[in-house]
Amino acid sequence: MAGYVEVDGVRTWYDEFGDGAPLVLLHGGLSEARVFTGNLDTLAKEFRVYTPERRGHGHTPDVPGPLTVSVMAEDTIAFLEQVVGGPARLAGYSAGAAVALAVALRRPDLVERLVLISGAFHAEGMLFTPTAGGTLPPEVVQAYAEVSPDGVEHLPVVVDRVVEGFAAEPGHDYAALAGVGCRTLVLAGDDDLVTPEHTLALYRGIPDAELAVLPGTSHLLLLEKPQLCAAIVGEFLTGDAIPTMMPIRRGGPSAA
């Protein structure tokens, strides 16, 4: 069931399908909900899946004001309260992971489990970030043109505002990661846009986080190994944490 809802003063497009506990998927920057087609959308076998598209992305029109993680996190919080009706499992990809992390830190009561896919907690952890006036991949331009109510000529405006948002809010300090209180999975490609060192720091900074690095994949791991991504995320979201037989990091102060 796809349609629009007014959230935080933004006519927000989202799709909703499947049955079960709520799972909200947050797409990456300069993309939209179709990035989950054939991978995480298959989790609708287990969950009621929601795929909201953020302001200025996909079917959702652009509106005046900044395009920062903080703004988009507040939009997501409003979506959880207004549309989902309460807490949910939250999975974010790329820029969507930054939004999901911000939601988990601001409103831990609304996030039951957290999945951060190819996400960075600070812009310094990325090999490169969007720049104003650059040439976008044709696939990005075409996808925007297919669904944006603002028209393809508006895309450079959105790009500039995304760049401004990165500059205004580069991310969180490492110490802030300790504020994530829910069970968390950190997932990345072994040749990701986010550096391996940063992914490891994200994993280490979140208490008792779990880590998966997919071999032979890049920042587009959802498209490169869709079934494996869905299997790993699905197992994390549906299963319980098991006591490991030789815990080191999770073994506490007394661990060797």
GROMACS .gro file of C-alpha atoms in nm:
model
  256
    1MET     CA    1   0.000   0.000   0.000
    2ALA     CA    2   0.188   0.304  -0.124
    3GLY     CA    3   0.082   0.663  -0.068
    4TYR     CA    4   0.148   0.995   0.101
    5VAL     CA    5   0.117   1.116   0.457
    6GLU     CA    6   0.184   1.460   0.605
    7VAL     CA    7   0.481   1.425   0.840
    8ASP     CA    8   0.653   1.725   0.999
    9GLY     CA    9   0.494   1.947   0.736
   10VAL     CA   10   0.631   1.732   0.452
   11ARG     CA   11   0.410   1.537   0.210
   12THR     CA   12   0.601   1.213   0.266
   13TRP     CA   13   0.572   0.913   0.036
   14TYR     CA   14   0.602   0.562   0.178
   15ASP     CA   15   0.514   0.205   0.097
   16GLU     CA   16   0.381  -0.046   0.346
   17PHE     CA   17   0.357  -0.421   0.293
   18GLY     CA   18   0.389  -0.758   0.467
   19ASP     CA   19   0.269  -0.882   0.802
   20GLY     CA   20   0.429  -0.897   1.143
   21ALA     CA   21   0.623  -0.663   1.369
   22PRO     CA   22   0.711  -0.326   1.210
   23LEU     CA   23   1.039  -0.287   1.021
   24VAL     CA   24   1.130   0.057   0.882
   25LEU     CA   25   1.386   0.074   0.600
   26LEU     CA   26   1.573   0.401   0.542
   27HIS     CA   27   1.729   0.448   0.198
   28GLY     CA   28   2.062   0.613   0.117
   29GLY     CA   29   2.137   0.967   0.006
   30LEU     CA   30   2.025   1.075  -0.341
   31SER     CA   31   1.835   0.747  -0.375
   32GLU     CA   32   1.494   0.615  -0.273
   33ALA     CA   33   1.304   0.309  -0.155
   34ARG     CA   34   1.373   0.105  -0.469
   35VAL     CA   35   1.724   0.042  -0.337
   36PHE     CA   36   1.564  -0.226  -0.118
   37THR     CA   37   1.397  -0.408  -0.408
   38GLY     CA   38   1.499  -0.773  -0.418
   39ASN     CA   39   1.697  -0.758  -0.095
   40LEU     CA   40   1.554  -0.624   0.232
   41ASP     CA   41   1.200  -0.591   0.095
   42THR     CA   42   1.189  -0.973   0.099
   43LEU     CA   43   1.176  -0.949   0.480
   44ALA     CA   44   0.805  -0.873   0.437
   45LYS     CA   45   0.763  -1.248   0.485
   46GLU     CA   46   0.838  -1.184   0.854
   47PHE     CA   47   0.763  -0.815   0.908
   48ARG     CA   48   0.530  -0.530   0.828
   49VAL     CA   49   0.775  -0.329   0.618
   50TYR     CA   50   0.765   0.050   0.583
   51THR     CA   51   0.981   0.233   0.328
   52PRO     CA   52   0.947   0.611   0.377
   53GLU     CA   53   1.128   0.839   0.132
   54ARG     CA   54   1.288   1.141   0.296
   55ARG     CA   55   1.231   1.502   0.198
   56GLY     CA   56   1.378   1.583  -0.142
   57HIS     CA   57   1.425   1.213  -0.225
   58GLY     CA   58   1.223   0.976  -0.438
   59HIS     CA   59   0.853   1.058  -0.458
   60THR     CA   60   0.875   1.299  -0.163
   61PRO     CA   61   0.900   1.664  -0.272
   62ASP     CA   62   1.172   1.897  -0.161
   63VAL     CA   63   1.078   2.163   0.093
   64PRO     CA   64   1.255   2.475   0.222
   65GLY     CA   65   1.503   2.431   0.501
   66PRO     CA   66   1.820   2.232   0.568
   67LEU     CA   67   1.875   1.872   0.459
   68THR     CA   68   2.071   1.761   0.763
   69VAL     CA   69   2.073   1.430   0.947
   70SER     CA   70   1.906   1.602   1.243
   71VAL     CA   71   1.614   1.721   1.032
   72MET     CA   72   1.569   1.383   0.867
   73ALA     CA   73   1.596   1.207   1.202
   74GLU     CA   74   1.316   1.423   1.340
   75ASP     CA   75   1.109   1.339   1.030
   76THR     CA   76   1.172   0.970   1.094
   77ILE     CA   77   1.075   1.003   1.459
   78ALA     CA   78   0.749   1.169   1.353
   79PHE     CA   79   0.692   0.889   1.100
   80LEU     CA   80   0.742   0.623   1.368
   81GLU     CA   81   0.502   0.796   1.602
   82GLN     CA   82   0.239   0.894   1.347
   83VAL     CA   83   0.239   0.613   1.089
   84VAL     CA   84   0.397   0.311   1.256
   85GLY     CA   85   0.239   0.402   1.587
   86GLY     CA   86   0.531   0.319   1.814
   87PRO     CA   87   0.865   0.140   1.831
   88ALA     CA   88   1.001  -0.064   1.540
   89ARG     CA   89   1.307  -0.237   1.409
   90LEU     CA   90   1.506   0.018   1.209
   91ALA     CA   91   1.745  -0.056   0.922
   92GLY     CA   92   1.931   0.222   0.744
   93TYR     CA   93   2.156   0.209   0.440
   94SER     CA   94   2.437   0.460   0.376
   95ALA     CA   95   2.300   0.808   0.464
   96GLY     CA   96   1.993   0.625   0.593
   97ALA     CA   97   2.219   0.453   0.844
   98ALA     CA   98   2.331   0.793   0.975
   99VAL     CA   99   1.965   0.889   1.013
  100ALA     CA  100   1.883   0.559   1.185
  101LEU     CA  101   2.173   0.606   1.426
  102ALA     CA  102   2.055   0.957   1.511
  103VAL     CA  103   1.703   0.827   1.579
  104ALA     CA  104   1.837   0.554   1.807
  105LEU     CA  105   2.039   0.810   2.005
  106ARG     CA  106   1.755   1.064   2.030
  107ARG     CA  107   1.464   0.829   2.088
  108PRO     CA  108   1.581   0.490   2.212
  109ASP     CA  109   1.222   0.411   2.308
  110LEU     CA  110   1.130   0.396   1.939
  111VAL     CA  111   1.406   0.158   1.819
  112GLU     CA  112   1.382  -0.208   1.916
  113ARG     CA  113   1.673  -0.328   1.702
  114LEU     CA  114   1.908  -0.133   1.478
  115VAL     CA  115   2.081  -0.228   1.152
  116LEU     CA  116   2.346   0.007   1.012
  117ILE     CA  117   2.445  -0.086   0.655
  118SER     CA  118   2.747   0.086   0.499
  119GLY     CA  119   2.699   0.371   0.743
  120ALA     CA  120   2.936   0.625   0.895
  121PHE     CA  121   2.894   0.803   1.228
  122HIS     CA  122   3.116   1.087   1.100
  123ALA     CA  123   3.194   1.216   0.751
  124GLU     CA  124   3.566   1.159   0.816
  125GLY     CA  125   3.499   0.787   0.793
  126MET     CA  126   3.404   0.807   0.424
  127LEU     CA  127   3.655   0.793   0.142
  128PHE     CA  128   3.464   1.075  -0.029
  129THR     CA  129   3.141   1.266   0.020
  130PRO     CA  130   2.906   1.445  -0.223
  131THR     CA  131   3.037   1.770  -0.365
  132ALA     CA  132   2.845   2.060  -0.512
  133GLY     CA  133   2.856   2.095  -0.888
  134GLY     CA  134   2.993   1.746  -0.952
  135THR     CA  135   2.876   1.507  -1.221
  136LEU     CA  136   2.631   1.248  -1.092
  137PRO     CA  137   2.617   0.888  -1.218
  138PRO     CA  138   2.357   0.856  -1.498
  139GLU     CA  139   2.175   0.589  -1.294
  140VAL     CA  140   2.116   0.839  -1.012
  141VAL     CA  141   1.987   1.105  -1.249
  142GLN     CA  142   1.757   0.861  -1.428
  143ALA     CA  143   1.613   0.721  -1.105
  144TYR     CA  144   1.544   1.073  -0.973
  145ALA     CA  145   1.378   1.172  -1.302
  146GLU     CA  146   1.150   0.868  -1.293
  147VAL     CA  147   0.983   0.946  -0.962
  148SER     CA  148   1.060   1.299  -0.834
  149PRO     CA  149   0.761   1.535  -0.827
  150ASP     CA  150   1.008   1.824  -0.855
  151GLY     CA  151   1.146   1.724  -1.195
  152VAL     CA  152   1.499   1.622  -1.287
  153GLU     CA  153   1.610   1.985  -1.319
  154HIS     CA  154   1.571   2.016  -0.940
  155LEU     CA  155   1.829   1.745  -0.864
  156PRO     CA  156   2.130   1.983  -0.853
  157VAL     CA  157   1.945   2.188  -0.591
  158VAL     CA  158   1.899   1.880  -0.374
  159VAL     CA  159   2.264   1.781  -0.419
  160ASP     CA  160   2.381   2.126  -0.309
  161ARG     CA  161   2.162   2.112   0.000
  162VAL     CA  162   2.282   1.762   0.087
  163VAL     CA  163   2.641   1.890   0.062
  164GLU     CA  164   2.552   2.185   0.288
  165GLY     CA  165   2.396   1.943   0.534
  166PHE     CA  166   2.714   1.734   0.548
  167ALA     CA  167   2.917   2.047   0.618
  168ALA     CA  168   2.678   2.167   0.888
  169GLU     CA  169   2.658   1.830   1.063
  170PRO     CA  170   2.955   1.606   0.989
  171GLY     CA  171   2.844   1.347   1.244
  172HIS     CA  172   2.878   1.223   1.600
  173ASP     CA  173   3.178   1.200   1.829
  174TYR     CA  174   3.293   0.843   1.896
  175ALA     CA  175   3.190   0.872   2.261
  176ALA     CA  176   2.828   0.934   2.159
  177LEU     CA  177   2.801   0.581   2.019
  178ALA     CA  178   2.789   0.445   2.372
  179GLY     CA  179   2.439   0.594   2.394
  180VAL     CA  180   2.289   0.333   2.162
  181GLY     CA  181   2.091   0.107   2.392
  182CYS     CA  182   1.941  -0.152   2.158
  183ARG     CA  183   2.086  -0.459   1.994
  184THR     CA  184   2.272  -0.342   1.682
  185LEU     CA  185   2.413  -0.499   1.365
  186VAL     CA  186   2.687  -0.319   1.170
  187LEU     CA  187   2.705  -0.446   0.810
  188ALA     CA  188   2.945  -0.331   0.537
  189GLY     CA  189   3.122  -0.439   0.221
  190ASP     CA  190   3.490  -0.529   0.234
  191ASP     CA  191   3.558  -0.265  -0.033
  192ASP     CA  192   3.312  -0.007   0.095
  193LEU     CA  193   3.295   0.369   0.059
  194VAL     CA  194   3.315   0.373   0.440
  195THR     CA  195   3.667   0.278   0.545
  196PRO     CA  196   3.717  -0.056   0.724
  197GLU     CA  197   3.875   0.129   1.016
  198HIS     CA  198   3.565   0.347   1.056
  199THR     CA  199   3.329   0.050   1.031
  200LEU     CA  200   3.532  -0.121   1.303
  201ALA     CA  201   3.515   0.192   1.519
  202LEU     CA  202   3.137   0.203   1.474
  203TYR     CA  203   3.114  -0.160   1.582
  204ARG     CA  204   3.341  -0.106   1.881
  205GLY     CA  205   3.171   0.214   1.992
  206ILE     CA  206   2.820   0.070   2.017
  207PRO     CA  207   2.783  -0.153   2.324
  208ASP     CA  208   2.762  -0.522   2.233
  209ALA     CA  209   2.718  -0.449   1.862
  210GLU     CA  210   2.750  -0.731   1.609
  211LEU     CA  211   2.960  -0.702   1.293
  212ALA     CA  212   2.931  -0.850   0.945
  213VAL     CA  213   3.164  -0.767   0.655
  214LEU     CA  214   3.062  -0.913   0.320
  215PRO     CA  215   3.351  -1.036   0.106
  216GLY     CA  216   3.367  -0.924  -0.255
  217THR     CA  217   3.125  -0.633  -0.214
  218SER     CA  218   3.133  -0.254  -0.227
  219HIS     CA  219   2.909   0.024  -0.102
  220LEU     CA  220   2.643  -0.129  -0.329
  221LEU     CA  221   2.640  -0.459  -0.138
  222LEU     CA  222   2.257  -0.465  -0.127
  223LEU     CA  223   2.258  -0.490  -0.507
  224GLU     CA  224   2.567  -0.708  -0.538
  225LYS     CA  225   2.471  -0.981  -0.290
  226PRO     CA  226   2.099  -0.919  -0.221
  227GLN     CA  227   2.013  -1.263  -0.091
  228LEU     CA  228   2.307  -1.277   0.148
  229CYS     CA  229   2.231  -0.928   0.279
  230ALA     CA  230   1.868  -1.021   0.338
  231ALA     CA  231   1.965  -1.346   0.510
  232ILE     CA  232   2.210  -1.177   0.748
  233VAL     CA  233   1.975  -0.890   0.834
  234GLY     CA  234   1.675  -1.123   0.860
  235GLU     CA  235   1.852  -1.360   1.097
  236PHE     CA  236   1.961  -1.067   1.314
  237LEU     CA  237   1.612  -0.916   1.327
  238THR     CA  238   1.425  -1.239   1.396
  239GLY     CA  239   1.669  -1.435   1.611
  240ASP     CA  240   1.793  -1.386   1.963
  241ALA     CA  241   2.154  -1.320   2.051
  242ILE     CA  242   2.331  -1.641   2.143
  243PRO     CA  243   2.590  -1.676   2.419
  244THR     CA  244   2.918  -1.721   2.236
  245MET     CA  245   3.150  -2.001   2.349
  246MET     CA  246   3.468  -1.793   2.369
  247PRO     CA  247   3.370  -1.430   2.428
  248ILE     CA  248   3.644  -1.168   2.421
  249ARG     CA  249   3.489  -0.828   2.359
  250ARG     CA  250   3.158  -0.940   2.511
  251GLY     CA  251   3.328  -1.124   2.793
  252GLY     CA  252   3.354  -0.818   3.015
  253PRO     CA  253   3.646  -0.695   3.227
  254SER     CA  254   3.739  -1.047   3.332
  255ALA     CA  255   3.790  -1.169   2.974
  256ALA     CA  256   4.140  -1.259   2.872
   0.00000   0.00000   0.00000
